[in-house]
PDB file of C-alpha atoms and ligand atoms in Angstrom:
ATOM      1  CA  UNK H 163     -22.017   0.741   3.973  1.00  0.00           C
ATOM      2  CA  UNK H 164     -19.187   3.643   4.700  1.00  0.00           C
ATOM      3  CA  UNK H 165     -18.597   6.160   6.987  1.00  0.00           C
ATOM      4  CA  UNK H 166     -18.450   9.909   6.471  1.00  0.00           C
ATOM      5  CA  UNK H 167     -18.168  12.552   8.712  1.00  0.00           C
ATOM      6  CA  UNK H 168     -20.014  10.960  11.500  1.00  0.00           C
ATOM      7  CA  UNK H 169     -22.080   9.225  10.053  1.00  0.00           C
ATOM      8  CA  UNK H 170     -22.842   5.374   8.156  1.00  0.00           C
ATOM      9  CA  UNK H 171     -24.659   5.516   5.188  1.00  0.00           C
ATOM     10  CA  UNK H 172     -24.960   3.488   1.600  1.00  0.00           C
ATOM     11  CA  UNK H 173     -22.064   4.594  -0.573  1.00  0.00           C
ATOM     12  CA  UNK H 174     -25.014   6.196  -2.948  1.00  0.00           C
ATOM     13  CA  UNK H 175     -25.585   8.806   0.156  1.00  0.00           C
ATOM     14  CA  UNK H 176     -22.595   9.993   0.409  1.00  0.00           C
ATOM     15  CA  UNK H 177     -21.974  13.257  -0.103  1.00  0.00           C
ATOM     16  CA  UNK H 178     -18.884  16.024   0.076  1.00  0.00           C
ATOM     17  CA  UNK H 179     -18.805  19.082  -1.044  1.00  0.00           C
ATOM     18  CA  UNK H 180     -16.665  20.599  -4.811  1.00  0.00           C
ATOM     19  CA  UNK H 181     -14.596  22.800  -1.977  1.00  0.00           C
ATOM     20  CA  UNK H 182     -13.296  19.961  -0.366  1.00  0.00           C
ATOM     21  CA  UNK H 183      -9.607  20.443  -0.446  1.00  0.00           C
ATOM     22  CA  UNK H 184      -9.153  16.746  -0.914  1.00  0.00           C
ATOM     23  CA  UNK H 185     -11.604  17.628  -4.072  1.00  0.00           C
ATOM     24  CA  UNK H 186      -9.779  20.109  -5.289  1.00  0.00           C
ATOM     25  CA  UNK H 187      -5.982  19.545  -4.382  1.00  0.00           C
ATOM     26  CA  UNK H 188      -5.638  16.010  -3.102  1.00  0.00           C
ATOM     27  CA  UNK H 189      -4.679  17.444   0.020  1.00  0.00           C
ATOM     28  CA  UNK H 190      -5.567  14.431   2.130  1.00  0.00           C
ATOM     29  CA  UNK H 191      -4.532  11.316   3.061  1.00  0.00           C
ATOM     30  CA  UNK H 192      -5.171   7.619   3.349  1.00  0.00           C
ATOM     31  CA  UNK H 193      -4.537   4.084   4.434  1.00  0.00           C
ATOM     32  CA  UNK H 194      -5.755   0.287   3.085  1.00  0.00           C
ATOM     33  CA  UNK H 195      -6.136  -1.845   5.784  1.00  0.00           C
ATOM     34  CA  UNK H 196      -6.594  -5.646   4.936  1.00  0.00           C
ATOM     35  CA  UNK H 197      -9.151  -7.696   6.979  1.00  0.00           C
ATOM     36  CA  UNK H 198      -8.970 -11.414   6.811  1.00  0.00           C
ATOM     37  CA  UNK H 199     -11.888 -12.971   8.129  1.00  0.00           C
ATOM     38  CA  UNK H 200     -13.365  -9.523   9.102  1.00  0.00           C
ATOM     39  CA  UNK H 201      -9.887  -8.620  11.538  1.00  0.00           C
ATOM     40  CA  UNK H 202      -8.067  -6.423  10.565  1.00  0.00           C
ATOM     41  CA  UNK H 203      -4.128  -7.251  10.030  1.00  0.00           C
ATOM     42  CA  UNK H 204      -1.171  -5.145  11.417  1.00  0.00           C
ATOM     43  CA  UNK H 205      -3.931  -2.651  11.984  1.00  0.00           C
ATOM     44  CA  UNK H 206      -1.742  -0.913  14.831  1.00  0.00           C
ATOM     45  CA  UNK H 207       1.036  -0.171  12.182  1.00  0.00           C
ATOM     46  CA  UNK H 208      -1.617   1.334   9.719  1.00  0.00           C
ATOM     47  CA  UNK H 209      -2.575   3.400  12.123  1.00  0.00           C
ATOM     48  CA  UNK H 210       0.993   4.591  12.855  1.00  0.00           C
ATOM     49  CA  UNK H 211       1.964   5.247   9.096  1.00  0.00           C
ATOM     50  CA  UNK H 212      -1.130   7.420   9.278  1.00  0.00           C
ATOM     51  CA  UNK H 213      -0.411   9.429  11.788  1.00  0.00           C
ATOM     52  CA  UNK H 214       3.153   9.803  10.000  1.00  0.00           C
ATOM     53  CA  UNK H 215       1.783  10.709   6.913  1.00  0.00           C
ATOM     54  CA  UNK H 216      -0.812  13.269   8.871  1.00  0.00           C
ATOM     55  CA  UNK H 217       1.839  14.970  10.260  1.00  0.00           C
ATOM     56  CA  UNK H 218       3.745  15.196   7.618  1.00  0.00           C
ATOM     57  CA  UNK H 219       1.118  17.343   5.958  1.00  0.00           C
ATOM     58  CA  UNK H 220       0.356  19.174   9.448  1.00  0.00           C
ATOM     59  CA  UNK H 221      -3.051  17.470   9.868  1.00  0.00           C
ATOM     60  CA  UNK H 222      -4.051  16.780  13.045  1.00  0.00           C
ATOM     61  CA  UNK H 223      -5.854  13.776  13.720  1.00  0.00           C
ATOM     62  CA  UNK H 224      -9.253  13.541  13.920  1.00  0.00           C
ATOM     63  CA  UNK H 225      -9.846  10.168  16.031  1.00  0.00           C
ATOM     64  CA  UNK H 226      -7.781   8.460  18.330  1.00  0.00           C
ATOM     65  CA  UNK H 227      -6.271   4.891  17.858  1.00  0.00           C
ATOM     66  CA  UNK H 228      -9.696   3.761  19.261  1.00  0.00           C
ATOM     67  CA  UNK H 229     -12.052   5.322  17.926  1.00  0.00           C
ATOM     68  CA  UNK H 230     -10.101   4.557  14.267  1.00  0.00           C
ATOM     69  CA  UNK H 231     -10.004   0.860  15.522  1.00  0.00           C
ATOM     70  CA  UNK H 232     -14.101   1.364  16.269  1.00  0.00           C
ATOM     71  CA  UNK H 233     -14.592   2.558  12.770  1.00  0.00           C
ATOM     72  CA  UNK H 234     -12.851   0.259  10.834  1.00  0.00           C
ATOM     73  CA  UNK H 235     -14.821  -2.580  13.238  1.00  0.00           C
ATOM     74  CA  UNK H 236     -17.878  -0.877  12.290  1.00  0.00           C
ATOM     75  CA  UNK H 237     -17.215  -1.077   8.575  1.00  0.00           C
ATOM     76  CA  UNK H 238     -16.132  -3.863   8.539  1.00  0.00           C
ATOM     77  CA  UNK H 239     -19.142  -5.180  10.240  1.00  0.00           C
ATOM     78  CA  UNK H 240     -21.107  -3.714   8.031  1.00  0.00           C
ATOM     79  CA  UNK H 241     -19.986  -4.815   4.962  1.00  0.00           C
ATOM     80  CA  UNK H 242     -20.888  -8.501   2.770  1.00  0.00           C
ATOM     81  CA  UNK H 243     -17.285  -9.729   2.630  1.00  0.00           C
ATOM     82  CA  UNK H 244     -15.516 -11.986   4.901  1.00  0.00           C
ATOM     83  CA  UNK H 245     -12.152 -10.336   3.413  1.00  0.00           C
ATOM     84  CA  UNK H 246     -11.851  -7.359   3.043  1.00  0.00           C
ATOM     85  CA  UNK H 247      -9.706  -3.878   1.988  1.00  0.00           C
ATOM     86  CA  UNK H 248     -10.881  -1.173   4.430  1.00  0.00           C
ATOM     87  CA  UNK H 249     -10.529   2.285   2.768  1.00  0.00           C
ATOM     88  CA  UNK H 250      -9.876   5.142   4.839  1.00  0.00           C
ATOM     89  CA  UNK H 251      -9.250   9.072   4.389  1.00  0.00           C
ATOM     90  CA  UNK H 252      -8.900  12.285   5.686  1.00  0.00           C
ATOM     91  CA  UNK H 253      -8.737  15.272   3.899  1.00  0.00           C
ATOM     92  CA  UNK H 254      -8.263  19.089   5.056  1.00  0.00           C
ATOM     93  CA  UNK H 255     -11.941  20.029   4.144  1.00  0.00           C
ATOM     94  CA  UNK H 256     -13.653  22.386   2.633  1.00  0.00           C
ATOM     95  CA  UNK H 257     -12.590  26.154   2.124  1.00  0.00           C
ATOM     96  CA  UNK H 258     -12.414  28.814  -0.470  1.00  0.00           C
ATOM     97  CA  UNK H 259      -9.519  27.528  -2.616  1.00  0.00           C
ATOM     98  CA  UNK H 260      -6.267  29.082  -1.959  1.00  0.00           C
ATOM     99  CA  UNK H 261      -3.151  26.486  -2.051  1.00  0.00           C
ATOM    100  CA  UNK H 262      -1.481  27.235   1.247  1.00  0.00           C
ATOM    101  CA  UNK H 263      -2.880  25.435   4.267  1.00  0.00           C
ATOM    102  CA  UNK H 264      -5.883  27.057   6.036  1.00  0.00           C
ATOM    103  CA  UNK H 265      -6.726  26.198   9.783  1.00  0.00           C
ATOM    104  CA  UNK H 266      -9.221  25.460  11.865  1.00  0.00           C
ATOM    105  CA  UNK H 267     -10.957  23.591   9.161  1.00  0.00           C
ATOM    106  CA  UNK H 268     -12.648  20.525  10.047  1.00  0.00           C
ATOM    107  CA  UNK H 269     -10.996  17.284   8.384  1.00  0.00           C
ATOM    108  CA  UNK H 270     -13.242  15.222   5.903  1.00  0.00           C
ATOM    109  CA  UNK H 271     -13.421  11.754   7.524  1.00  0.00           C
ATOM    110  CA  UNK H 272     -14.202   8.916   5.152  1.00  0.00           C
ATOM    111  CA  UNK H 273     -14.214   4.839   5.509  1.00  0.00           C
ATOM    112  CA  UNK H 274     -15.171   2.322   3.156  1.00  0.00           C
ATOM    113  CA  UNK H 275     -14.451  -1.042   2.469  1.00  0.00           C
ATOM    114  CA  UNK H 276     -13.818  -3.643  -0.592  1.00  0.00           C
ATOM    115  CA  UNK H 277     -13.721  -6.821  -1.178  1.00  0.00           C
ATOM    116  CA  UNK H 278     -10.373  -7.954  -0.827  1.00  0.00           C
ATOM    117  CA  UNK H 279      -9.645 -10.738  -3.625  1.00  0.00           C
ATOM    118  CA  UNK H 280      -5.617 -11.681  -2.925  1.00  0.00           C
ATOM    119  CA  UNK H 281      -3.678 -12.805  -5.989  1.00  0.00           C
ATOM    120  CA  UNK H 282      -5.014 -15.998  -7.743  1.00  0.00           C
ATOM    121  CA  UNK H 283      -3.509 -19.495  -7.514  1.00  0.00           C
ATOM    122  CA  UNK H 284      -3.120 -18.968 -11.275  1.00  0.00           C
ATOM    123  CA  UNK H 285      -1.511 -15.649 -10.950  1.00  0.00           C
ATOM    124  CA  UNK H 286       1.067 -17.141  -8.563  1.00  0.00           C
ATOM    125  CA  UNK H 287       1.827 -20.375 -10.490  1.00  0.00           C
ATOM    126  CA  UNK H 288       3.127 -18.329 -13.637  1.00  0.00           C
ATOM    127  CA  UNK H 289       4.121 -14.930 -12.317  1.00  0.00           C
ATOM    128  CA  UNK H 290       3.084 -11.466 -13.213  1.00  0.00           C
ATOM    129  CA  UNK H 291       4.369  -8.985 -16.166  1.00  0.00           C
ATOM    130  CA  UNK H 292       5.403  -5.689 -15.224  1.00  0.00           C
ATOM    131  CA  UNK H 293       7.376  -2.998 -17.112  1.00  0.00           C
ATOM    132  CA  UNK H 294       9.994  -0.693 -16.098  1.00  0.00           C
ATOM    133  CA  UNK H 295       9.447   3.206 -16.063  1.00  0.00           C
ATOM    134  CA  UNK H 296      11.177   6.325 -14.396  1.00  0.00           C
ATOM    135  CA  UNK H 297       9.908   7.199 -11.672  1.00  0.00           C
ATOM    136  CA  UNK H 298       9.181  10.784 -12.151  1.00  0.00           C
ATOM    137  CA  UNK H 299       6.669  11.299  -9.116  1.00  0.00           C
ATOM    138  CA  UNK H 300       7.586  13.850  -6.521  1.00  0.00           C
ATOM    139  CA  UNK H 301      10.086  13.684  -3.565  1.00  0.00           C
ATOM    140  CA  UNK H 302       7.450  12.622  -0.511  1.00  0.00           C
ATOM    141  CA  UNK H 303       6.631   9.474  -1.486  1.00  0.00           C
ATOM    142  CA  UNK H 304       6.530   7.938   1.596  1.00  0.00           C
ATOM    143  CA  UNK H 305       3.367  10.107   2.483  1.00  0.00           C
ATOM    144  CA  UNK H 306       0.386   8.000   1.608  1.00  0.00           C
ATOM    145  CA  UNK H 307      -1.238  11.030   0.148  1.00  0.00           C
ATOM    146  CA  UNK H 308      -4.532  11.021  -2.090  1.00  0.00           C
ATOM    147  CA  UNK H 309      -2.372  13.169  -4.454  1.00  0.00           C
ATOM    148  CA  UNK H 310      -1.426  10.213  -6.693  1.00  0.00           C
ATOM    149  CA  UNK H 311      -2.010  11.334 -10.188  1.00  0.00           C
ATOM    150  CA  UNK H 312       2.058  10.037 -10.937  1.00  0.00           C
ATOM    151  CA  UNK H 313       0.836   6.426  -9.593  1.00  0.00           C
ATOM    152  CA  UNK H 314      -2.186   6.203 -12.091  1.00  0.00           C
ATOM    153  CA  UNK H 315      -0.081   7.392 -14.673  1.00  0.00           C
ATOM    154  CA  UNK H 316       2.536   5.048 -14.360  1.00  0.00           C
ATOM    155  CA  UNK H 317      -0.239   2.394 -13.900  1.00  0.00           C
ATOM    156  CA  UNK H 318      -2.259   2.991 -16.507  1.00  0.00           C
ATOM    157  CA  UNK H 319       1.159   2.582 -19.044  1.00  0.00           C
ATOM    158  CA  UNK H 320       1.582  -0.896 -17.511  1.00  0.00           C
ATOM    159  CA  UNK H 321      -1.841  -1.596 -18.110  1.00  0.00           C
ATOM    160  CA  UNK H 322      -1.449  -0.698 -21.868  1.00  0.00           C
ATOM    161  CA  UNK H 323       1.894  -2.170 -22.158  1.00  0.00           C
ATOM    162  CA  UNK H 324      -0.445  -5.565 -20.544  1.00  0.00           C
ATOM    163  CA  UNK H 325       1.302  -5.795 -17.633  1.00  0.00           C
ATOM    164  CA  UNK H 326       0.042  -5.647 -13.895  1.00  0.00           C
ATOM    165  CA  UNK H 327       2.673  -3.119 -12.344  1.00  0.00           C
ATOM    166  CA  UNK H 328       5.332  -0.696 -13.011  1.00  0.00           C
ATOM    167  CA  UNK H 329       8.463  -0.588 -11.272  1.00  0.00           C
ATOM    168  CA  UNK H 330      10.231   2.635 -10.907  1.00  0.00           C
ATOM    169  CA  UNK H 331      13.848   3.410 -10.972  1.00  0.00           C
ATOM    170  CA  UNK H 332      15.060   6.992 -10.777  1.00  0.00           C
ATOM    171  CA  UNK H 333      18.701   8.144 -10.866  1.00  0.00           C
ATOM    172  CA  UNK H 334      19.707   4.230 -11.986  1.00  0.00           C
ATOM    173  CA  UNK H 335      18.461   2.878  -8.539  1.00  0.00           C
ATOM    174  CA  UNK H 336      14.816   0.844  -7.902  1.00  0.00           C
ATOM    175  CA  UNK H 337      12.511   3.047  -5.820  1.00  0.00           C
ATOM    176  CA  UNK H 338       9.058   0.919  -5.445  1.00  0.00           C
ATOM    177  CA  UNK H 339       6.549   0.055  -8.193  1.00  0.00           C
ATOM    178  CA  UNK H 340       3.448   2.051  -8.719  1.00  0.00           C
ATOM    179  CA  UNK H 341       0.778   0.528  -6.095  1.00  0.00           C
ATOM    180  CA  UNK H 342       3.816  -2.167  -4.399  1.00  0.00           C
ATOM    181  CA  UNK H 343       7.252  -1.957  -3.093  1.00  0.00           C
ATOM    182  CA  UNK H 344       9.906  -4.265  -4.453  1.00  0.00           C
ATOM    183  CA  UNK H 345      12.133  -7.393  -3.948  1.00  0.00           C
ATOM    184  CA  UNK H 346      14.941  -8.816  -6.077  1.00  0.00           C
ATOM    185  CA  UNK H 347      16.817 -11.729  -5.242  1.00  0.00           C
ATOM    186  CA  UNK H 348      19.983 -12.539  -6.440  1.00  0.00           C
ATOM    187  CA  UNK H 349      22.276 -15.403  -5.908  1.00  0.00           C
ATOM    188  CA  UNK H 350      20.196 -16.238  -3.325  1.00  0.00           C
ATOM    189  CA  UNK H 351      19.839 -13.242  -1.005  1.00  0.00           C
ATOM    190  CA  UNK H 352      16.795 -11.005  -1.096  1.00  0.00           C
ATOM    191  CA  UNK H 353      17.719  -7.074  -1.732  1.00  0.00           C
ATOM    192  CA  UNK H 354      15.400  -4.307  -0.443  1.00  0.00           C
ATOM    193  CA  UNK H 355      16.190  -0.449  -1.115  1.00  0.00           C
ATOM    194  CA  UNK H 356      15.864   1.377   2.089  1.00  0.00           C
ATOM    195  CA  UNK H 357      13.332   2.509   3.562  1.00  0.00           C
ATOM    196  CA  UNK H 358      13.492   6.789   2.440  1.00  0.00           C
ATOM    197  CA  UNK H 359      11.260   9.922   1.080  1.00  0.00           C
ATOM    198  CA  UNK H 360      11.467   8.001  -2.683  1.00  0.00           C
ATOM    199  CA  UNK H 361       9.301   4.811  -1.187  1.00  0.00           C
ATOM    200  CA  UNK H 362       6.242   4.095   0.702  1.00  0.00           C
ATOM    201  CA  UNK H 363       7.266   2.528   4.070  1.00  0.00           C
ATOM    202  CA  UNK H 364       4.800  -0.956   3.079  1.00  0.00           C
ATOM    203  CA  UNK H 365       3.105  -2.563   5.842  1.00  0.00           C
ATOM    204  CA  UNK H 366       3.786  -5.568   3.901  1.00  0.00           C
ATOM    205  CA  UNK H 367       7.391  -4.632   3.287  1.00  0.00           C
ATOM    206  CA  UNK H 368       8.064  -4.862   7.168  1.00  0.00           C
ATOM    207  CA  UNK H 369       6.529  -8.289   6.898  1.00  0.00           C
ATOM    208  CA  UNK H 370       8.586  -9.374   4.873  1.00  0.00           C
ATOM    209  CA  UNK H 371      11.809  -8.027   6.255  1.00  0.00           C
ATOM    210  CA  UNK H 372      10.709  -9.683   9.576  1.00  0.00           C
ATOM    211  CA  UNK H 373       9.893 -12.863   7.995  1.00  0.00           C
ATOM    212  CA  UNK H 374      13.464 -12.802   6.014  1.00  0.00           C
ATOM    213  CA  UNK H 375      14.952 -11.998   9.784  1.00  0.00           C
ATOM    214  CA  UNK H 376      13.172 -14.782  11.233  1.00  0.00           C
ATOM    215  CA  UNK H 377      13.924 -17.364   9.217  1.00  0.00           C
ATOM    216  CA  UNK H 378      17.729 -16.404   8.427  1.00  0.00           C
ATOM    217  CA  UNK H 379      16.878 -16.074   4.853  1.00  0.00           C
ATOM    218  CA  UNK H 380      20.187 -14.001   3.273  1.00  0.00           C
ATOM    219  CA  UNK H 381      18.734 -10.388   2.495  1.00  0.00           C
ATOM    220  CA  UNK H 382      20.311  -6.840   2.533  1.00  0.00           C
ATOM    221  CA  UNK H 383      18.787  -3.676   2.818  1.00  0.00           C
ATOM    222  CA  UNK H 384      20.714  -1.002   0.842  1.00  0.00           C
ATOM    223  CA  UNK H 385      20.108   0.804  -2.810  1.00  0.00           C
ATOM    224  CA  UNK H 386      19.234  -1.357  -5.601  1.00  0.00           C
ATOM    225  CA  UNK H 387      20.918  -0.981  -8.743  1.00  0.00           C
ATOM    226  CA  UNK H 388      18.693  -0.891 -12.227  1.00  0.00           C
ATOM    227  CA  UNK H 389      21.600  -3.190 -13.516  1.00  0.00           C
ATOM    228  CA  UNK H 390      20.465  -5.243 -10.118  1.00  0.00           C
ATOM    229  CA  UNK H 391      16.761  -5.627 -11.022  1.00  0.00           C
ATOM    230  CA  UNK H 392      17.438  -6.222 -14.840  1.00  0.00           C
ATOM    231  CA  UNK H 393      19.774  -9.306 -13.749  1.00  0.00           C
ATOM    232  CA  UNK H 394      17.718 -10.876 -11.107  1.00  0.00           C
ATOM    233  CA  UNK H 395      16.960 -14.093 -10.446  1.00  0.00           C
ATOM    234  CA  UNK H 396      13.896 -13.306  -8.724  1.00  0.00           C
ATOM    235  CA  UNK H 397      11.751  -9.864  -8.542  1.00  0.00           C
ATOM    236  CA  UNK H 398       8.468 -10.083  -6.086  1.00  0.00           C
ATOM    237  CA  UNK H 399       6.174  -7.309  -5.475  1.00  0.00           C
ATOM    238  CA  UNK H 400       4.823  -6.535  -2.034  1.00  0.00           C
ATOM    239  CA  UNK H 401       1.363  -4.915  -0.984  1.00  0.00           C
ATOM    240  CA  UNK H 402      -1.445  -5.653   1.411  1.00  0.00           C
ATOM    241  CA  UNK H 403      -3.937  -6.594  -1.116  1.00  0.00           C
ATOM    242  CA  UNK H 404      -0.983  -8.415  -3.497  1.00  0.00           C
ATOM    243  CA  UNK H 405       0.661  -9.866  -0.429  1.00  0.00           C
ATOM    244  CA  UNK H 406       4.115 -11.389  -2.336  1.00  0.00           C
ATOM    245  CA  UNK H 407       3.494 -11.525  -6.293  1.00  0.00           C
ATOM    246  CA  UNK H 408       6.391 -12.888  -7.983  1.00  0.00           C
ATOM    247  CA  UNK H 409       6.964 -10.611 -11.126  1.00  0.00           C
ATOM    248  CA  UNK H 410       8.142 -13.038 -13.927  1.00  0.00           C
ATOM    249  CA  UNK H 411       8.415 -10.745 -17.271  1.00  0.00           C
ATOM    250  CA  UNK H 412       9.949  -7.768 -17.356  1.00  0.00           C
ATOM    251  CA  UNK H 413       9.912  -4.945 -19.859  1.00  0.00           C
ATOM    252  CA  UNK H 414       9.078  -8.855 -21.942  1.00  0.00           C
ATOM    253  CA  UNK H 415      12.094 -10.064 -20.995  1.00  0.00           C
ATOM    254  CA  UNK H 416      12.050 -13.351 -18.498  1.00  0.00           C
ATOM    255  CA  UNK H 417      13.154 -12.697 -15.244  1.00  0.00           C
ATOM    256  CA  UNK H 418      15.743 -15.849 -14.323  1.00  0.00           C
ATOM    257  CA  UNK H 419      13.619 -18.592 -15.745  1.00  0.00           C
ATOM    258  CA  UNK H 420      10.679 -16.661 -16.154  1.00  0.00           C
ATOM    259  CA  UNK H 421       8.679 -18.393 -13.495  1.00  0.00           C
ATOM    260  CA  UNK H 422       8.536 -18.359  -9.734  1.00  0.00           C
ATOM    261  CA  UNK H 423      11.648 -18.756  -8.156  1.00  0.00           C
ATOM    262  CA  UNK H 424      12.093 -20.338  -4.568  1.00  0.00           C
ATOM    263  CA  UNK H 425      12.869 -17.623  -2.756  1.00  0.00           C
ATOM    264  CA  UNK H 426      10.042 -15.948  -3.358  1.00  0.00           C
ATOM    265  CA  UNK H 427       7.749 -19.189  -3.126  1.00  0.00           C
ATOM    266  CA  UNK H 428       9.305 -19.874   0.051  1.00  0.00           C
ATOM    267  CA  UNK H 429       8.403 -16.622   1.149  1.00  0.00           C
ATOM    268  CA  UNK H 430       5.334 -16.601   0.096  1.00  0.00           C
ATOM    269  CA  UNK H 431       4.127 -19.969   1.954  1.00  0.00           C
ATOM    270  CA  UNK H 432       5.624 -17.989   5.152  1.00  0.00           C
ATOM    271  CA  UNK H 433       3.697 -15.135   4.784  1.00  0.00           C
ATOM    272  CA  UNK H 434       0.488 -16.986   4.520  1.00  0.00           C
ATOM    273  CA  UNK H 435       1.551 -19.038   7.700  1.00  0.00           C
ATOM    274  CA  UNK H 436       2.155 -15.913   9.450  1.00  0.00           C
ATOM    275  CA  UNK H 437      -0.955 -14.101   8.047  1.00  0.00           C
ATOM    276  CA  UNK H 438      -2.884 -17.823   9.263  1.00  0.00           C
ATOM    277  CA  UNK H 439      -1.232 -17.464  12.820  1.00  0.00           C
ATOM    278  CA  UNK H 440      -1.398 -14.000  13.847  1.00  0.00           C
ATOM    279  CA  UNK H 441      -5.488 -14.398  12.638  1.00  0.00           C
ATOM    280  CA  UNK H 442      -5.850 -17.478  14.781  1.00  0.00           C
ATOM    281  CA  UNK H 443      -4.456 -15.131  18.113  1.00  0.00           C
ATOM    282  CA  UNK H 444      -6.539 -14.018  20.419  1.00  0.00           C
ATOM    283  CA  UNK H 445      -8.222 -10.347  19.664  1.00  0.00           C
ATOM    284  CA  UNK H 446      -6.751  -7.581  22.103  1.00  0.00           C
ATOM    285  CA  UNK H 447      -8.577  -4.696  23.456  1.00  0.00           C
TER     286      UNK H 447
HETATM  287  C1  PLP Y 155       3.188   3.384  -3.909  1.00  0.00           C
HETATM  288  C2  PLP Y 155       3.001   2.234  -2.982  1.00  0.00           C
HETATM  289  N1  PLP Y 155       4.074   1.595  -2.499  1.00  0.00           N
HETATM  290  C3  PLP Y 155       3.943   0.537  -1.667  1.00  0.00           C
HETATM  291  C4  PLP Y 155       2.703   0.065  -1.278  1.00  0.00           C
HETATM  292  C5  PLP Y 155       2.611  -1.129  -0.363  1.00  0.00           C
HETATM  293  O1  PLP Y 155       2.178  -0.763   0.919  1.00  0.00           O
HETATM  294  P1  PLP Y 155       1.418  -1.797   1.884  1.00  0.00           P
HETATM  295  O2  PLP Y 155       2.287  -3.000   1.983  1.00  0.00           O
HETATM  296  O3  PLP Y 155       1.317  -1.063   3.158  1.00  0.00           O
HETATM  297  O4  PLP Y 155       0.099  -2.106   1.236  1.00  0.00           O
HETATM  298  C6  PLP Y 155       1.561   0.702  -1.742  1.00  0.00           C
HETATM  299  C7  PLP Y 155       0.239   0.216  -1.305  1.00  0.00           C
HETATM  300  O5  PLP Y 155      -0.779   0.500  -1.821  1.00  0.00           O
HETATM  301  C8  PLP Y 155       1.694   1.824  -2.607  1.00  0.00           C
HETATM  302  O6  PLP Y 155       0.612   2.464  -3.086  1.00  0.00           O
END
């Protein structure tokens, strides 16, 4: 079942029209919230990126925090999978096509969910293969916008090259990978670039930096030299639906001893414990 405009309906149903400007110029955006045992995690902060990334395009919100929250319950609800990715967009809407922004225009609302199927035990014992490409997407990529024609790009020539992701670097420094942000380690501490208009501020990425805080693990935020990632001991790629993938080839090189390293491992085990704690608390209003 998903939601448009109002309305739930079988995907099948579903209906928008070729004017949509979402349609015709990606001008929209989106979030992916995961749902563990049909709640939602760090749904709060999802909902804050999105408004970040609405205003940033001068959209104004369609729904409150609550009625989002009722939505996504809805779906969520109404869908076969105990875990799952909930899917959600706005676009503009529909008008004659002209590039700069109309107003007045009423938003395209959309929901749907996924199943969410989190890296395999497999996956995790031996690693994952990525290559490394320049990031030539534009400069707004911390907008979570529809628009993301440079992402499938860049995806698609990992998936030819047989690997799972592509980490970016532009101007010699790591930005984020394709569909994850990124984590090196070396010599023991964790490096993170910073937070900026080159990377998508990751729900999972703040995770992570709180779980490194929490548990004194050595880490430093600051630019990350493509020297840095080449030479790590340890690269790990972050998302909601990848969670913390250790990346063990890259560009078919080995990365340290080309398996997991225990950094990552480590934090790995404490993001499931927090993931397992925060879904055992009790459900707030
Ligand atoms: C380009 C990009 N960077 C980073 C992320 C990770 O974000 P999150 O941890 O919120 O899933 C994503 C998620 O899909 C993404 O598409």
């Amino acid at each position: 079942m998903i939601y448009l405009n109002g309305e739930f309906m079988p995907i099948e149903h579903a209906k928008i029209s070729v004017l949509d400007r979402g349609f015709i110029f990606g001008d929209g955006v989106y979030e992916v919230v995961p749902t563990y045992s049909r709640r939602p995690f760090r749904l709060a902060e999802h909902l804050a990126r999105l408004q970040t990334s609405l205003d940033a395009i001068r959209l104004a919100n369609p729904n409150t925090n609550a009625k989002w929250s009722e939505l996504v319950g809805r779906i969520i609800a109404g869908n076969p999978w105990e875990d799952q990715n909930v899917y959600l967009q706005i676009t503009r809407g529909v008008a004659r096509r002209d590039h700069a922004f109309p107003t007045g225009l009423k938003p395209t609302v959309f929901l749907m969910a996924t199943e969410l199927v989190t890296p395999s035990a497999e996956l995790l014992k031996t690693g994952a293969r990525a290559i490394v490409l320049p990031d030539f997407r534009w400069l707004r990529c911390d907008i979570k916008s529809t628009s993301l024609l440079g992402n499938c790009m860049l995806r698609t020539q990992a998936a030819e090259a047989g690997c799972t992701e592509a980490i970016l670097v532009r101007e010699g420094e790591l930005t984020e990978a394709s569909a994850s942000n990124v984590f090196v380690v070396k010599n023991g501490t964790v490096l993170a670039p910073p937070k900026s208009h080159l990377i998508l501020p990751g729900i999972t990425y703040d995770v992570v930096l709180e779980i490194l805080r929490g548990n004194a693990i050595p880490h430093e935020v600051r630019p990350v030299r493509e020297s840095e990632l080449r030479s790590a001991d340890e690269v790990w790629v972050t998302s909601s639906s990848r969670e913390v993938l250790p990346i063990t080839t890259l560009d078919g090189k080995p990365v340290g001893p080309g398996k997991p390293g225990p950094v990552g491992l480590r934090v790995h085990a404490l993001y499931q414990q927090y993931k397992a704690q925060v879904m055992r608390a009790p459900v707030h209003a």
